[in-house]
XYZ file of C-alpha atoms in Angstrom:
336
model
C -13.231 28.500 -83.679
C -15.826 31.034 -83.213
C -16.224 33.661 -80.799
C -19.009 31.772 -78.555
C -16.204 29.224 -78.038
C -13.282 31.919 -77.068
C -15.388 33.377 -74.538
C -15.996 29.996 -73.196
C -12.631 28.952 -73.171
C -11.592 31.855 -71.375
C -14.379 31.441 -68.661
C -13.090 28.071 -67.644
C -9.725 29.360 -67.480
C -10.949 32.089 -65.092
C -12.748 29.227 -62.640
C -9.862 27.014 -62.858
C -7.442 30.137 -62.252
C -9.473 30.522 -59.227
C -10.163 26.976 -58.327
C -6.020 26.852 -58.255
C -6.374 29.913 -55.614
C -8.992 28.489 -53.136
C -7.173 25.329 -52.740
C -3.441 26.657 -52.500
C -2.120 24.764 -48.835
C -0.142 26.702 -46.779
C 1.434 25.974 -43.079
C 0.174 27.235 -39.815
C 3.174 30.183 -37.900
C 1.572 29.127 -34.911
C -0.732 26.928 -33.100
C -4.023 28.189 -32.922
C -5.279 30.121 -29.908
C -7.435 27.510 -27.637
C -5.039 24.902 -27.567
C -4.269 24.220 -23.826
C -1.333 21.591 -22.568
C -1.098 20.818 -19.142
C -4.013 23.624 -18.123
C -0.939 26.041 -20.166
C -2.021 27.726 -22.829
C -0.083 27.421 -25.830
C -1.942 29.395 -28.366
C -0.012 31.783 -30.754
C 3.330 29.735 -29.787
C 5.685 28.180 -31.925
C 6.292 24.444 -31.505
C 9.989 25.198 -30.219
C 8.791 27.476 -27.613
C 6.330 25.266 -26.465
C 8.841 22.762 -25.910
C 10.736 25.532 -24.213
C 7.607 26.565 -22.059
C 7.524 22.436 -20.862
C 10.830 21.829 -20.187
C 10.751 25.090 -17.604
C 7.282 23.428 -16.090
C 9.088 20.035 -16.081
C 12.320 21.894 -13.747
C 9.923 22.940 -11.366
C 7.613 20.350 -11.264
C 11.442 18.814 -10.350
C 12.011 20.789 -8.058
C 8.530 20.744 -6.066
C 7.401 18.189 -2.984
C 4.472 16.134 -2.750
C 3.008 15.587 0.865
C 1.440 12.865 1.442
C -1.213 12.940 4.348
C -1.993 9.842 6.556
C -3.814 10.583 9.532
C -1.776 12.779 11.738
C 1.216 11.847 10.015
C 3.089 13.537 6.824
C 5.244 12.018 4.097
C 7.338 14.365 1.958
C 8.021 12.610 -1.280
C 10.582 14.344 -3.820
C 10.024 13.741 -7.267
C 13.409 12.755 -8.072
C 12.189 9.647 -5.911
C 10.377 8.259 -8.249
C 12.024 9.512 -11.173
C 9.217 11.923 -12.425
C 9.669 13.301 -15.923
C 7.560 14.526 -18.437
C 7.673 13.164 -22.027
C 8.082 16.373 -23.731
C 8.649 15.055 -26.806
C 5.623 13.059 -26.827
C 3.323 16.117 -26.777
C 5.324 18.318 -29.290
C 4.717 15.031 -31.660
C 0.953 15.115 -31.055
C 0.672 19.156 -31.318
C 2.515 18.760 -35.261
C 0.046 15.844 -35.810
C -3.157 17.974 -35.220
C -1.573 21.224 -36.288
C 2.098 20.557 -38.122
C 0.712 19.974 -41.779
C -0.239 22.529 -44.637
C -3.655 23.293 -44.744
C -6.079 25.377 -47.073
C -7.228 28.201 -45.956
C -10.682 26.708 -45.263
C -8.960 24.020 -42.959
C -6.889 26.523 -41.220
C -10.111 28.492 -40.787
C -11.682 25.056 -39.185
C -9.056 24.336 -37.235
C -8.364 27.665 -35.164
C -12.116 27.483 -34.923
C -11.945 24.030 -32.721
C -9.359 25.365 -30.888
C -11.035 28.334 -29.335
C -13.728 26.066 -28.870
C -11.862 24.304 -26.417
C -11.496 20.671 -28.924
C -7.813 20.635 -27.985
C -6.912 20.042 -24.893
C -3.858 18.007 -24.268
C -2.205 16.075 -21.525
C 1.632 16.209 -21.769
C 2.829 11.974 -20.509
C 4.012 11.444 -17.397
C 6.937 9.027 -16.757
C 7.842 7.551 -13.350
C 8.626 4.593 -11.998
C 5.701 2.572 -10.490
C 7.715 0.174 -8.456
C 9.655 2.752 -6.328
C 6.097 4.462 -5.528
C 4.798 1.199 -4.077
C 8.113 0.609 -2.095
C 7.883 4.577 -0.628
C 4.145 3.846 0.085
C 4.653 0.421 1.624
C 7.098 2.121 3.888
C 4.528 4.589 4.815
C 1.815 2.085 5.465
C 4.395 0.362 7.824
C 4.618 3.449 9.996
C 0.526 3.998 10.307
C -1.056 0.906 10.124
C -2.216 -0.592 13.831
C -3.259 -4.110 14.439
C -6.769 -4.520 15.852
C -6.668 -5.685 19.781
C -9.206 -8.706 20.395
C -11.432 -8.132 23.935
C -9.523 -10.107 26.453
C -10.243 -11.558 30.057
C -9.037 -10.025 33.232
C -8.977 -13.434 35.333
C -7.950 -12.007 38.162
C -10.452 -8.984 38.253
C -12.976 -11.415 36.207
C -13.855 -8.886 34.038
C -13.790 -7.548 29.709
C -11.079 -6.053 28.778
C -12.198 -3.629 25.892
C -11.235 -4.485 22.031
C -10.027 -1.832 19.848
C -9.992 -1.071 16.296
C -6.934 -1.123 13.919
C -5.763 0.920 10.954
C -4.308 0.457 7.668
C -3.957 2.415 4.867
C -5.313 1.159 1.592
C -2.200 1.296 -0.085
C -3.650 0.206 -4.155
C -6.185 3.382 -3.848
C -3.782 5.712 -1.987
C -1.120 4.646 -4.818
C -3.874 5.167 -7.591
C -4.244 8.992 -5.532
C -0.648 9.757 -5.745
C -0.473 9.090 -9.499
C -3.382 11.065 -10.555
C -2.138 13.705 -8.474
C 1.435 13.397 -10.888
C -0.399 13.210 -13.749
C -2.293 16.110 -13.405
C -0.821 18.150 -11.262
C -0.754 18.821 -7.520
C 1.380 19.341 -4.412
C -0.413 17.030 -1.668
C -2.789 14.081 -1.300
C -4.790 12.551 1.705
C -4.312 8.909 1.904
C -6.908 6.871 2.326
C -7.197 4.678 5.747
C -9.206 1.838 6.442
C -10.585 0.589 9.773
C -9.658 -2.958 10.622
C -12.118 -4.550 12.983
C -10.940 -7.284 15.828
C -11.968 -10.616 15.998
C -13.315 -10.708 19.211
C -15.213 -7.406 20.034
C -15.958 -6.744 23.764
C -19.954 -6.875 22.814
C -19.138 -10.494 21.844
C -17.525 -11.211 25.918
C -20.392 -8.880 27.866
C -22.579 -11.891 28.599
C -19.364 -14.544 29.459
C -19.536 -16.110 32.553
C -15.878 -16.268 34.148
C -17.124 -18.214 37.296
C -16.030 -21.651 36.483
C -12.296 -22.493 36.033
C -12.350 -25.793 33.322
C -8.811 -26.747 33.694
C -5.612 -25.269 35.335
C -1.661 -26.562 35.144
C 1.279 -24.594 36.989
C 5.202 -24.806 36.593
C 7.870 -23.180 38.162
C 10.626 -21.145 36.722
C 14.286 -19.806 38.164
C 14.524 -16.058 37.382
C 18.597 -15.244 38.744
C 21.476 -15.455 36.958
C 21.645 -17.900 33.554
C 18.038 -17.834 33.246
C 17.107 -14.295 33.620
C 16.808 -14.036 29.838
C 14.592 -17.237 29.664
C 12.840 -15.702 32.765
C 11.978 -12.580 30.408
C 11.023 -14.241 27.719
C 8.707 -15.884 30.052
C 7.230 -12.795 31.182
C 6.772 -11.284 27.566
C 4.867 -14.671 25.924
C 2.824 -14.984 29.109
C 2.187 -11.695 28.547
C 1.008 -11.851 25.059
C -1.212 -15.126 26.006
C -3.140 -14.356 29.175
C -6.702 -13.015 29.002
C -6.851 -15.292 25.495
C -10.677 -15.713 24.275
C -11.087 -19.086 22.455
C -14.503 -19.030 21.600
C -16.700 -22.431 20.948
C -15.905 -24.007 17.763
C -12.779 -21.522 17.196
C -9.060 -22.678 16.741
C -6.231 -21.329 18.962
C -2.646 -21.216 17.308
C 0.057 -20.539 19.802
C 2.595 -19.304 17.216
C -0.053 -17.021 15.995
C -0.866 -15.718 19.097
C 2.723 -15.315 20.577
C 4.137 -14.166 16.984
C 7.982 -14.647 15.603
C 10.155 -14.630 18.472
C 12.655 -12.060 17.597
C 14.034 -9.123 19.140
C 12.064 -7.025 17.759
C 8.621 -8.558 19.249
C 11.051 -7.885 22.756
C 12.485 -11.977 23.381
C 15.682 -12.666 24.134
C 18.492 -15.050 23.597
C 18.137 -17.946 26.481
C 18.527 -21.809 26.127
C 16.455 -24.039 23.750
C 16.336 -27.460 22.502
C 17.230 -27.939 19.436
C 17.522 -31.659 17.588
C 18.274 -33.203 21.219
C 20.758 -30.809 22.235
C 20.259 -27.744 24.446
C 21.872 -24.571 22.098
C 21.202 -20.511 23.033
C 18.586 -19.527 20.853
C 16.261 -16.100 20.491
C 12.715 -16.855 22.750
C 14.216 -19.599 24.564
C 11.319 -20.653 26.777
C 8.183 -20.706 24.630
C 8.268 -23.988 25.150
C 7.270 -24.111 28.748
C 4.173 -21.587 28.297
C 3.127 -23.913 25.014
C 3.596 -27.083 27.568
C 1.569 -25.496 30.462
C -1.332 -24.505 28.039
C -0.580 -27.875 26.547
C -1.281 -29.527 29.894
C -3.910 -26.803 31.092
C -6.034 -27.582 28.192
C -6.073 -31.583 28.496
C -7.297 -31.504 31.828
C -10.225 -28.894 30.613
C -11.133 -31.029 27.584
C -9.955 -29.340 25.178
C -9.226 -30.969 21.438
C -5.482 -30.723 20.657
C -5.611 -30.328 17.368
C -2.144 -30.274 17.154
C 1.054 -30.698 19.753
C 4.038 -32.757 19.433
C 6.504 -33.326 22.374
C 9.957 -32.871 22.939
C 12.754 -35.213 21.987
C 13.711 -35.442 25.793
C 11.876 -34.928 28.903
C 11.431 -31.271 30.523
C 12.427 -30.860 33.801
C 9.718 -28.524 34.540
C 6.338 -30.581 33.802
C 5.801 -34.108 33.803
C 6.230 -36.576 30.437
C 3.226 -36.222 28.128
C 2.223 -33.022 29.185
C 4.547 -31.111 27.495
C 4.842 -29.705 24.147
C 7.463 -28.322 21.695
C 7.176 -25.201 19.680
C 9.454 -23.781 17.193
C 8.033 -20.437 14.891
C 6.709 -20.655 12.343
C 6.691 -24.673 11.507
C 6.134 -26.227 14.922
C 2.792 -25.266 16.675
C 0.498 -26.127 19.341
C -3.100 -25.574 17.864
C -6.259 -25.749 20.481
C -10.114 -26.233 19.707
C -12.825 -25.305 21.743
C-alpha cells in the first residue's frame, strides 16, 4: 500500500468519524418553548409537570360554574353535573408523540423552531356526558319558553283581541354553545331564543265583520254542591274556547284547543261517562261545551268533520246534538 492510499484511508475515516457525530440522536429535557395546551404554555416543562400543571387546571375548572343566560333568566350549571373531566392522559400521549422521541440535533433544532412559531398548539379532550346536558337544558327551555296567543274575538264588545308572540329557546344551538364553551374554556353563555309566531295574528281579524251571528245553541248547568267541580271545569274550558277564530277552509280540534285535562291545565275531578257508566273523573264536563259547539255549529253549517255521541242520552241537550270527548283519542273536529 502506498502512501497516496494511507492518506486516503485516513480521510474517509475522518468523514465517517464525523458523519457518526452529526447524526448521533439524543432526547429532548423538555418540550420546546412555543408549545401551548389549553392557551397554557408548556414550554421548558417536563412531561410530568405538565400533567401536574393539567390536573390543577382540571380541579378548578371542577370547581368553577357555568351560567347560562336565557332572557332575563339565569341557570347555574356545576360541572360535576355533567361529569366534566379532562382527558389528561390523552394530551400527555400526543405531547411524547410530537416531542417524546430522540432526535438529531438538526431535528431538535427544527422542532423547537416550529414551536416558537406557534405549529403546536394543542387542545387537551374534554369528556362529559352529552345526555345529562340535554336533560339540564330541556329543563331550562321548560321554564322560558311561552306559547304564542292566536288574536281572538271579544263577542260581547265585538271587537280583536290582540295576538302575541311566543318564545322558545333553540335548545340544539344553545346545547352546541354550552359545549364549545367546555371545550374551550369559559364561565357563561347566552342562550339563544327564538320567536314563535301565532297562527292567527290580529292583522289577519282587523277587517272581520262580527255583525252576523251564523248559529247559536245554549244549555244550562247547576253550579251548588256535587257539581261545583263540574261547574269549574265548565268555567275553565269555556274559558279556553270563547273568542275562537276558525278561519275559512281551517280545521278546529276541540282537544287541541282545550288541551289535556289535568290539574295542572286547572280542571278538576267531577262526574264523567265512562263505557255507559257515570265514574268521577279529572275535567268532568268537557263534554257539554264539545256538545254545545257540537250543536252550535250544525245549525251554522258547519262540516263536522268529526263527532261521535254518547252511549246514553245527556240530560242537558237534546239526542243528536250532543257529542262525546275524551283527551287525547276522542275529538270533536270542525271545518269552516
Amino acid at each position: 500500500m502506498n502512501l497516496r492510499s494511507i492518506v486516503l484511508s485516513l480521510v474517509m475515516l475522518a468523514s465517517l468519524a464525523a458523519t457518526s457525530t452529526v447524526v448521533k440522536k439524543a432526547p429532548l429535557t423538555t418540550i420546546p418553548q412555543g408549545v401551548r395546551v389549553n392557551g397554557i404554555d408548556v414550554g421548558g416543562m417536563t412531561f410530568a409537570q405538565v400533567e401536574s400543571v393539567l390536573a390543577s387546571r382540571m380541579k378548578k375548572q371542577g370547581q368553577e360554574v357555568i351560567t347560562v343566560t336565557l332572557g332575563e333568566k339565569k341557570f347555574p350549571v356545576k360541572p360535576s353535573q355533567i361529569g366534566l373531566k379532562i382527558d389528561i392522559a390523552s394530551v400527555i400521549e400526543e405531547l411524547k408523540s410530537h416531542f417524546g422521541g430522540t432526535y438529531s440535533l438538526w431535528r431538535r433544532g427544527v422542532l423547537k423552531k416550529w414551536a416558537k412559531r406557534g405549529y403546536y398548539v394543542l387542545h387537551t379532550p374534554v369528556i362529559y356526558n352529552r345526555s345529562e346536558i340535554h336533560r339540564i337544558f330541556s329543563e331550562m327551555q321548560k321554564g322560558v319558553e311561552s306559547p304564542p296567543k292566536n288574536a281572538r274575538l271579544d263577542l260581547i264588545n265585538r271587537k280583536v283581541l290582540p295576538s302575541e308572540n311566543g318564545q322558545s329557546m333553540d335548545l340544539a344551538g344553545s346545547i352546541a354553545r354550552f359545549e364549545r364553551i367546555i371545550q374551550n374554556g369559559g364561565d357563561a353563555m347566552k342562550a339563544r331564543m327564538y320567536k314563535i309566531v301565532p297562527r292567527i295574528s290580529s292583522q289577519a281579524l282587523k277587517d272581520l265583520s262580527l255583525k252576523t251571528v251564523l248559529g247559536w245553541y245554549e244549555t244550562s248547568f247547576p253550579s251548588w254542591g256535587k257539581w261545583a267541580n263540574r261547574a269549574h271545569n265548565l268555567k275553565v274550558g269555556g274559558a279556553r274556547l270563547t273568542g275562537t277564530v276558525l278561519l275559512p277552509g281551517k280545521d278546529f280540534s276541540f282537544n287541541d284547543t282545550l288541551g289535556p285535562r289535568s290539574a295542572k291545565m286547572g280542571y278538576r275531578v267531577a262526574p264523567v261517562i265512562a263505557l255507559g257508566e257515570t265514574v268521577d273523573g279529572m275535567g268532568g264536563g268537557m263534554c257539554q261545551i264539545a256538545s254545545t259547539l257540537f250543536a252550535a255549529s250544525f245549525f251554522a253549517g258547519l262540516d263536522i268533520i268529526h263527532g261521535k255521541p254518547h252511549s246514553q242520552p245527556s240530560h242537558y241537550i237534546d239526542l243528536g246534538l250532543d257529542a262525546t270527548v275524551f283527551y287525547p283519542s276522542v275529538d270533536l273536529v270542525l271545518r269552516n
